[in-house]
Amino acid sequence: MPDTNTQERQAGSPADSRTPVLSVIVPCYNERPNVVPMIEKLDAALAGIAWEVIYVDDNSPDGTAAEVRRIARHDPRVRCIRRIGRRGLASAVIEGALSSSADYVAVIDGDLQHDESRLPTMLAALQGGGYDITVASRHVDGGDNSGLSSKFRHILSDGGIRLAQAFLPVRLTDPMSGFFMLPRPLFEDLARGLNGQGFKILLDLMLSSTAPLRVLEVPARFRERAAGESKMDALVMIQFGGLLLDKVFGGLLPLRFFSFALVGALGVVVHLLILALVRQTTNWGFEADQTIATIVAMVFNFQLNNAITYRDQRLKGPALWRGLILFMVVCGFGAVANIGIAQVLYERHTAWTVAGGIGAMIGVVWNYAVSATLVWRAR
Ligand code: GDD
Ligand code: MN
């Protein structure tokens, strides 16, 4: 019988000094010049703590992953997850955190904007047992938000915070913070309920917990970005709206459905604009005009869904063309169903508004369900 000591050592006993207590998860995209300074800063900040850093890179064209691996080859505390064909801060964080076996996971940006010297304080607070999560806040005494790149970003950030607070069961001065720490088992418990889209993983975690989490906010500076550029854009903001909607509806309807329906509504506007334009500039007759407007609106909807609704599995190259054709066929059937059902209802003396509305709803649901399985089927 092997002695238990050997067995334990093989299994990696918790007392092993190499076992990290803290995994620092760093989502990164095009952060190559920031990798070395970031690891140096972590090393300095976390002296005396068994830590590791897990970079989650979405195959950045600047070679961020190669840079991380170069260091990982001689520093076992450094790991790299390289994802291909996917993009997204929140989903990168989830993947990184789920790859950890440490007691605690921290999430921090890879562009040096967050103040890593706050990490030991955050860890000590959690180890004390009184809190479920610690959040570095720019909006408690001693915090500082000056690193936001523009006045516009300040307005956006403040507006987003107000909006988020309206949904939160606990008071958080900085629900948009991307710098926080929690016990790894708690993250694992919450992971199933996470939405995973967009930037706001902290908000997602807070809203996914059935019991309100006990939060400690520690003040932190938000530094200016030294190298590279921010990836925050209009799509990220749309995803933020989607995240809140998704949480409000308690996951009754998938977030993608809202996005798909919203894109569809925009498509109607585009359709009408094109129809008006073609009618004014040609005299091909209504049928031809309507056909042209329909095709333009379909291409518009396809492109927008491909860019937003299915951002994480965006079709490119030949798959894009195949997807477009399939999408047009699917939506063609959707339109037939829509018109047919509305017609039947109308003939049975349903009010035209109700008949039209039900027809349109059935069309959207059909288009969504079928294009989700045929056009953007998860590969
Ligand atoms: N893997 C991966 N995939 N990482 C990403 C992606 C992505 O698609 N998009 C952004 N990142 C990484 C960046 O490389 C960076 O390390 C971090 O996520 C934050 O992205 P930034 O683009 O620098 O965000 P920011 O500075 O505009 O936003 C910061 O402030 C927000 C509050 O105003 C971040 O700290 C956010 O987390 C925070 O919510
Ligand atoms: Mn940044």
XYZ file of C-alpha atoms and ligand atoms in Angstrom:
419
model
C 0.000 0.000 0.000
C 1.524 3.359 -0.953
C 1.977 5.654 1.993
C -0.450 8.553 2.140
C 2.328 11.088 1.983
C 3.331 10.015 -1.507
C -0.306 9.901 -2.571
C -0.887 13.389 -1.293
C 2.173 14.716 -2.977
C 1.098 13.163 -6.253
C -2.333 14.681 -5.951
C -0.803 18.049 -5.096
C -1.462 18.648 -1.431
C -2.951 22.041 -0.567
C 0.068 22.686 1.613
C 2.298 22.572 -1.442
C 3.861 26.009 -1.617
C 3.592 26.012 -5.398
C -0.187 25.772 -5.329
C -1.467 29.247 -6.130
C -3.768 30.822 -3.583
C -4.700 33.479 -6.080
C -5.273 33.256 -9.846
C -5.191 36.621 -11.555
C -7.298 36.468 -14.713
C -6.292 38.922 -17.415
C -8.528 39.193 -20.484
C -6.469 40.676 -23.262
C -6.717 41.693 -26.849
C -3.796 43.409 -28.563
C -1.924 44.115 -25.338
C 1.499 42.841 -26.352
C 3.508 45.863 -25.114
C 1.728 45.696 -21.752
C 2.471 42.043 -20.947
C 5.978 42.349 -19.492
C 5.275 45.487 -17.402
C 2.034 43.916 -16.123
C 3.739 40.740 -14.912
C 6.503 42.788 -13.289
C 3.904 44.852 -11.471
C 2.041 41.740 -10.296
C 5.301 40.237 -9.101
C 6.049 43.340 -7.044
C 2.510 43.738 -5.699
C 2.025 40.090 -4.742
C 5.297 39.407 -2.935
C 4.733 36.735 -0.296
C 1.513 35.456 -1.894
C 1.368 32.265 -3.989
C -0.131 33.596 -7.194
C -0.432 32.795 -10.872
C -1.606 34.863 -13.791
C -3.869 33.474 -16.520
C -3.971 35.498 -19.695
C -6.977 34.848 -21.911
C -6.208 36.112 -25.370
C -8.586 36.036 -28.318
C -5.891 35.343 -30.859
C -4.758 38.981 -30.963
C -3.136 39.883 -34.281
C -0.302 41.687 -32.442
C 0.950 38.395 -30.983
C -0.018 38.969 -27.350
C -0.334 35.208 -26.776
C 3.177 34.522 -28.091
C 4.523 37.195 -25.787
C 2.792 35.636 -22.761
C 4.085 32.174 -23.687
C 7.637 33.488 -24.068
C 7.509 34.460 -20.396
C 5.544 31.369 -19.348
C 8.370 29.173 -20.626
C 10.594 30.269 -17.781
C 7.973 31.419 -15.255
C 5.511 28.681 -14.206
C 3.269 31.287 -12.561
C 2.311 32.534 -16.010
C -0.275 30.764 -18.163
C -1.946 31.566 -21.434
C -5.293 30.536 -22.876
C -5.540 31.350 -26.553
C -9.041 31.298 -28.009
C -9.586 31.117 -31.727
C -12.728 32.305 -33.511
C -14.189 34.006 -30.462
C -14.162 37.503 -29.050
C -15.362 39.015 -25.828
C -14.072 40.298 -22.539
C -16.703 38.661 -20.321
C -16.516 35.227 -21.917
C -12.702 35.391 -21.775
C -12.881 36.070 -18.037
C -15.262 33.153 -17.509
C -12.989 30.794 -19.384
C -9.920 31.951 -17.480
C -11.571 31.734 -14.072
C -12.939 28.263 -14.806
C -9.437 27.073 -15.607
C -8.234 28.028 -12.132
C -7.822 25.708 -9.148
C -6.732 28.423 -6.721
C -8.681 29.514 -3.638
C -9.415 32.935 -5.101
C -9.711 34.466 -8.543
C -9.110 38.118 -9.349
C -10.006 39.802 -12.619
C -7.930 42.715 -13.858
C -7.393 44.466 -17.188
C -4.180 43.753 -19.055
C -3.507 47.360 -20.040
C -2.104 48.566 -16.684
C -5.135 50.825 -16.099
C -6.062 49.047 -12.878
C -3.985 49.497 -9.749
C -2.639 46.016 -9.012
C -1.221 47.180 -5.655
C -4.797 46.836 -4.300
C -4.716 43.046 -4.743
C -3.271 42.082 -1.332
C -5.869 44.226 0.457
C -8.636 42.614 -1.569
C -7.303 39.134 -0.822
C -6.932 39.795 2.911
C -10.532 41.033 3.074
C -11.826 37.826 1.502
C -9.618 35.624 3.654
C -11.071 37.374 6.692
C -14.351 35.667 5.765
C -16.703 38.640 6.070
C -17.197 39.199 2.344
C -18.103 37.251 -0.794
C -16.493 39.607 -3.250
C -14.179 42.625 -3.223
C -14.436 45.265 -5.901
C -11.916 47.963 -6.716
C -14.025 51.093 -6.976
C -13.253 54.411 -8.585
C -16.131 56.010 -6.731
C -15.444 55.535 -3.028
C -13.234 57.898 -1.038
C -9.686 57.542 -2.261
C -10.750 56.152 -5.657
C -10.106 57.978 -8.884
C -11.618 57.786 -12.328
C -9.324 60.196 -14.168
C -7.963 57.521 -16.506
C -11.128 57.461 -18.625
C -10.055 58.583 -22.060
C -12.581 61.368 -22.719
C -15.393 63.496 -21.344
C -17.756 61.329 -23.372
C -16.451 58.218 -21.591
C -17.103 59.899 -18.224
C -20.700 60.671 -19.160
C -21.209 57.137 -20.487
C -19.626 55.588 -17.445
C -21.746 57.640 -15.002
C -24.934 56.932 -16.959
C -24.125 53.212 -17.080
C -23.489 53.151 -13.345
C -26.886 54.758 -12.580
C -28.638 52.328 -14.899
C -26.886 49.324 -13.394
C -27.600 50.459 -9.848
C -31.299 50.447 -10.600
C -31.066 46.694 -11.152
C -28.703 45.725 -8.374
C -29.936 44.210 -5.111
C -26.904 45.598 -3.235
C -25.282 48.995 -3.226
C -22.214 49.176 -5.436
C -20.622 52.506 -6.253
C -18.802 51.078 -9.258
C -20.748 48.184 -10.796
C -18.894 48.731 -14.068
C -15.531 47.984 -12.534
C -13.511 45.346 -14.322
C -11.275 44.788 -11.295
C -12.542 42.485 -8.536
C -11.841 39.286 -6.611
C -13.913 36.420 -5.258
C -13.457 32.843 -4.005
C -12.996 30.514 -6.942
C -15.715 28.045 -5.759
C -18.228 30.919 -5.660
C -17.325 31.851 -9.219
C -17.894 28.239 -10.229
C -21.317 28.256 -8.560
C -22.354 31.407 -10.393
C -20.815 30.479 -13.741
C -23.835 28.557 -15.000
C -26.079 31.608 -14.789
C -23.698 34.018 -16.491
C -24.665 35.725 -19.683
C -21.074 36.109 -20.819
C -21.616 38.785 -23.428
C -20.027 42.202 -23.469
C -17.748 43.838 -20.912
C -19.658 43.799 -17.652
C -18.756 40.535 -16.032
C -18.971 41.935 -12.487
C -22.537 43.096 -13.029
C -23.329 39.742 -14.575
C -21.988 37.939 -11.484
C -23.864 40.182 -9.064
C -27.129 39.737 -10.937
C -26.661 35.989 -11.262
C -26.474 35.341 -7.551
C -29.768 34.409 -5.913
C -28.641 35.662 -2.500
C -27.226 39.212 -2.523
C -23.432 39.025 -2.326
C -21.626 40.682 0.551
C -19.422 43.221 -1.163
C -16.440 45.181 0.043
C -15.413 48.062 -2.163
C -11.823 49.190 -1.929
C -10.805 52.538 -3.410
C -8.647 52.351 -6.500
C -7.241 54.650 -9.105
C -8.072 54.066 -12.752
C -4.902 54.951 -14.603
C -4.565 56.241 -18.090
C -3.810 53.724 -20.766
C -0.104 53.744 -21.599
C 0.007 51.565 -24.712
C -2.535 50.096 -27.131
C -6.139 51.212 -27.405
C -9.481 50.637 -25.711
C -11.802 48.010 -27.203
C -14.912 49.647 -25.826
C -17.286 50.531 -28.681
C -20.937 50.901 -29.637
C -21.433 47.133 -29.791
C -20.174 46.786 -26.243
C -22.783 49.340 -25.156
C -25.566 47.491 -26.950
C -24.430 44.326 -25.191
C -24.635 46.156 -21.860
C -28.293 47.015 -22.542
C -28.844 43.419 -23.573
C -27.284 42.112 -20.378
C -29.697 44.131 -18.234
C -32.691 43.058 -20.313
C -31.600 39.462 -20.106
C -31.348 39.633 -16.318
C -34.692 41.399 -15.951
C -36.471 38.783 -17.988
C -34.767 36.178 -15.834
C -33.428 34.327 -18.832
C -36.984 33.612 -20.017
C -36.008 34.606 -23.514
C -32.447 34.403 -24.718
C -30.627 37.691 -25.088
C -30.021 36.878 -28.717
C -33.721 36.977 -29.359
C -33.927 40.612 -28.211
C -30.997 41.519 -30.351
C -32.497 39.682 -33.314
C -35.899 41.346 -32.858
C -34.305 44.780 -32.494
C -32.306 44.272 -35.672
C -35.536 43.161 -37.355
C -37.274 46.367 -36.261
C -34.433 48.433 -37.709
C -34.762 46.380 -40.884
C -38.367 47.526 -41.241
C -37.193 51.140 -41.086
C -34.536 50.460 -43.725
C -37.138 48.694 -45.871
C -39.472 51.685 -45.809
C -36.680 54.168 -46.525
C -35.458 52.185 -49.534
C -39.010 51.716 -50.770
C -39.621 55.458 -50.632
C -36.323 56.121 -52.391
C -36.879 53.631 -55.216
C -40.453 54.808 -55.752
C -39.283 58.358 -56.130
C -36.381 57.665 -58.446
C -37.770 54.950 -60.760
C -41.068 53.918 -62.289
C -40.644 50.161 -62.223
C -43.909 49.612 -60.416
C -44.702 48.726 -56.807
C -43.856 45.047 -57.052
C -40.291 45.683 -58.268
C -39.806 48.461 -55.711
C -41.013 46.255 -52.894
C -38.722 43.424 -54.013
C -35.688 45.692 -54.049
C -36.523 47.106 -50.607
C -36.998 43.576 -49.245
C -33.631 42.403 -50.539
C -31.796 45.442 -49.189
C -33.471 45.072 -45.790
C -32.569 41.370 -45.656
C -28.914 42.034 -46.466
C -28.917 44.825 -43.876
C -30.447 42.550 -41.237
C -28.078 39.747 -42.046
C -25.024 41.983 -41.727
C -26.221 43.520 -38.471
C -27.094 40.155 -36.935
C -23.750 38.825 -38.027
C -22.013 41.806 -36.419
C -24.044 42.072 -33.199
C -26.419 39.202 -32.461
C -23.895 36.557 -33.472
C -20.781 38.589 -32.818
C -19.125 35.655 -31.068
C -19.605 33.331 -34.034
C -19.386 35.835 -36.857
C -19.396 34.318 -40.344
C -16.545 35.318 -42.635
C -15.342 34.556 -46.170
C -17.276 31.870 -48.071
C -19.316 31.035 -44.946
C -20.604 34.612 -45.012
C -22.058 34.219 -48.500
C -23.549 30.823 -47.751
C -25.035 32.295 -44.564
C -26.503 35.265 -46.411
C -28.266 33.063 -48.964
C -29.599 30.727 -46.276
C -30.747 33.705 -44.234
C -32.686 35.109 -47.180
C -34.354 31.766 -47.812
C -35.250 31.351 -44.124
C -36.645 34.878 -43.885
C -38.511 34.354 -47.150
C -40.406 31.468 -45.551
C -40.851 33.631 -42.446
C -42.477 36.320 -44.566
C -44.807 33.802 -46.218
C -45.855 32.468 -42.793
C -46.296 35.999 -41.483
C -48.503 37.109 -44.370
C -50.474 33.855 -44.495
C -51.338 33.791 -40.802
C -52.174 37.492 -40.697
C -54.465 36.991 -43.708
C -56.325 34.057 -42.117
C -56.817 36.013 -38.875
C -57.949 39.088 -40.755
C -60.508 37.084 -42.709
C -61.885 35.811 -39.393
C -62.586 39.402 -38.394
C -59.591 39.925 -36.154
C -58.669 43.617 -35.989
C -56.022 44.418 -38.607
C -53.594 45.606 -35.937
C -53.879 42.339 -34.001
C -53.765 40.190 -37.148
C -50.727 42.093 -38.436
C -48.990 42.011 -35.065
C -49.459 38.270 -34.577
C -48.274 37.615 -38.133
C -45.146 39.674 -37.537
C -44.434 37.990 -34.185
C -44.703 34.547 -35.724
C -42.407 35.693 -38.532
C -39.762 36.927 -36.076
C -39.906 33.788 -33.943
C -39.635 31.591 -37.030
C -36.735 33.615 -38.461
C -34.956 33.576 -35.130
C -35.403 29.899 -34.397
C -34.466 28.703 -37.853
C -31.578 31.062 -38.501
C -30.140 30.267 -35.054
C -29.997 26.599 -35.950
C -29.194 26.802 -39.671
C -27.372 30.059 -40.367
C -25.358 30.666 -37.211
C -25.320 27.142 -35.875
C -22.744 26.909 -33.072
C -19.687 25.342 -34.585
N -9.824 38.259 -24.497
C -10.374 39.473 -24.753
N -11.313 39.562 -25.743
N -10.000 40.560 -24.046
C -10.570 41.742 -24.329
C -11.541 41.901 -25.339
C -11.918 40.739 -26.084
O -12.751 40.769 -26.974
N -11.921 43.212 -25.370
C -11.193 43.833 -24.426
N -10.367 42.957 -23.814
C -9.399 43.232 -22.736
C -8.434 44.363 -23.034
O -7.297 43.921 -23.736
C -8.101 44.861 -21.648
O -7.097 44.084 -21.039
C -9.415 44.662 -20.892
O -10.116 43.645 -21.594
C -10.258 45.944 -20.816
O -10.501 46.417 -22.117
P -10.317 47.948 -22.517
O -10.656 48.058 -23.941
O -9.000 48.475 -22.043
O -11.472 48.562 -21.638
P -11.666 50.053 -21.136
O -10.409 50.622 -20.611
O -12.400 50.816 -22.153
O -12.708 49.710 -19.971
C -12.335 49.550 -18.663
O -13.186 50.330 -17.900
C -14.464 49.852 -17.750
C -15.220 50.818 -16.881
O -15.237 52.088 -17.438
C -12.338 48.090 -18.240
O -11.721 48.019 -16.968
C -13.652 47.533 -18.048
O -13.517 46.228 -17.455
C -14.415 48.459 -17.154
O -15.683 47.934 -17.030
Mn -8.515 49.876 -20.655
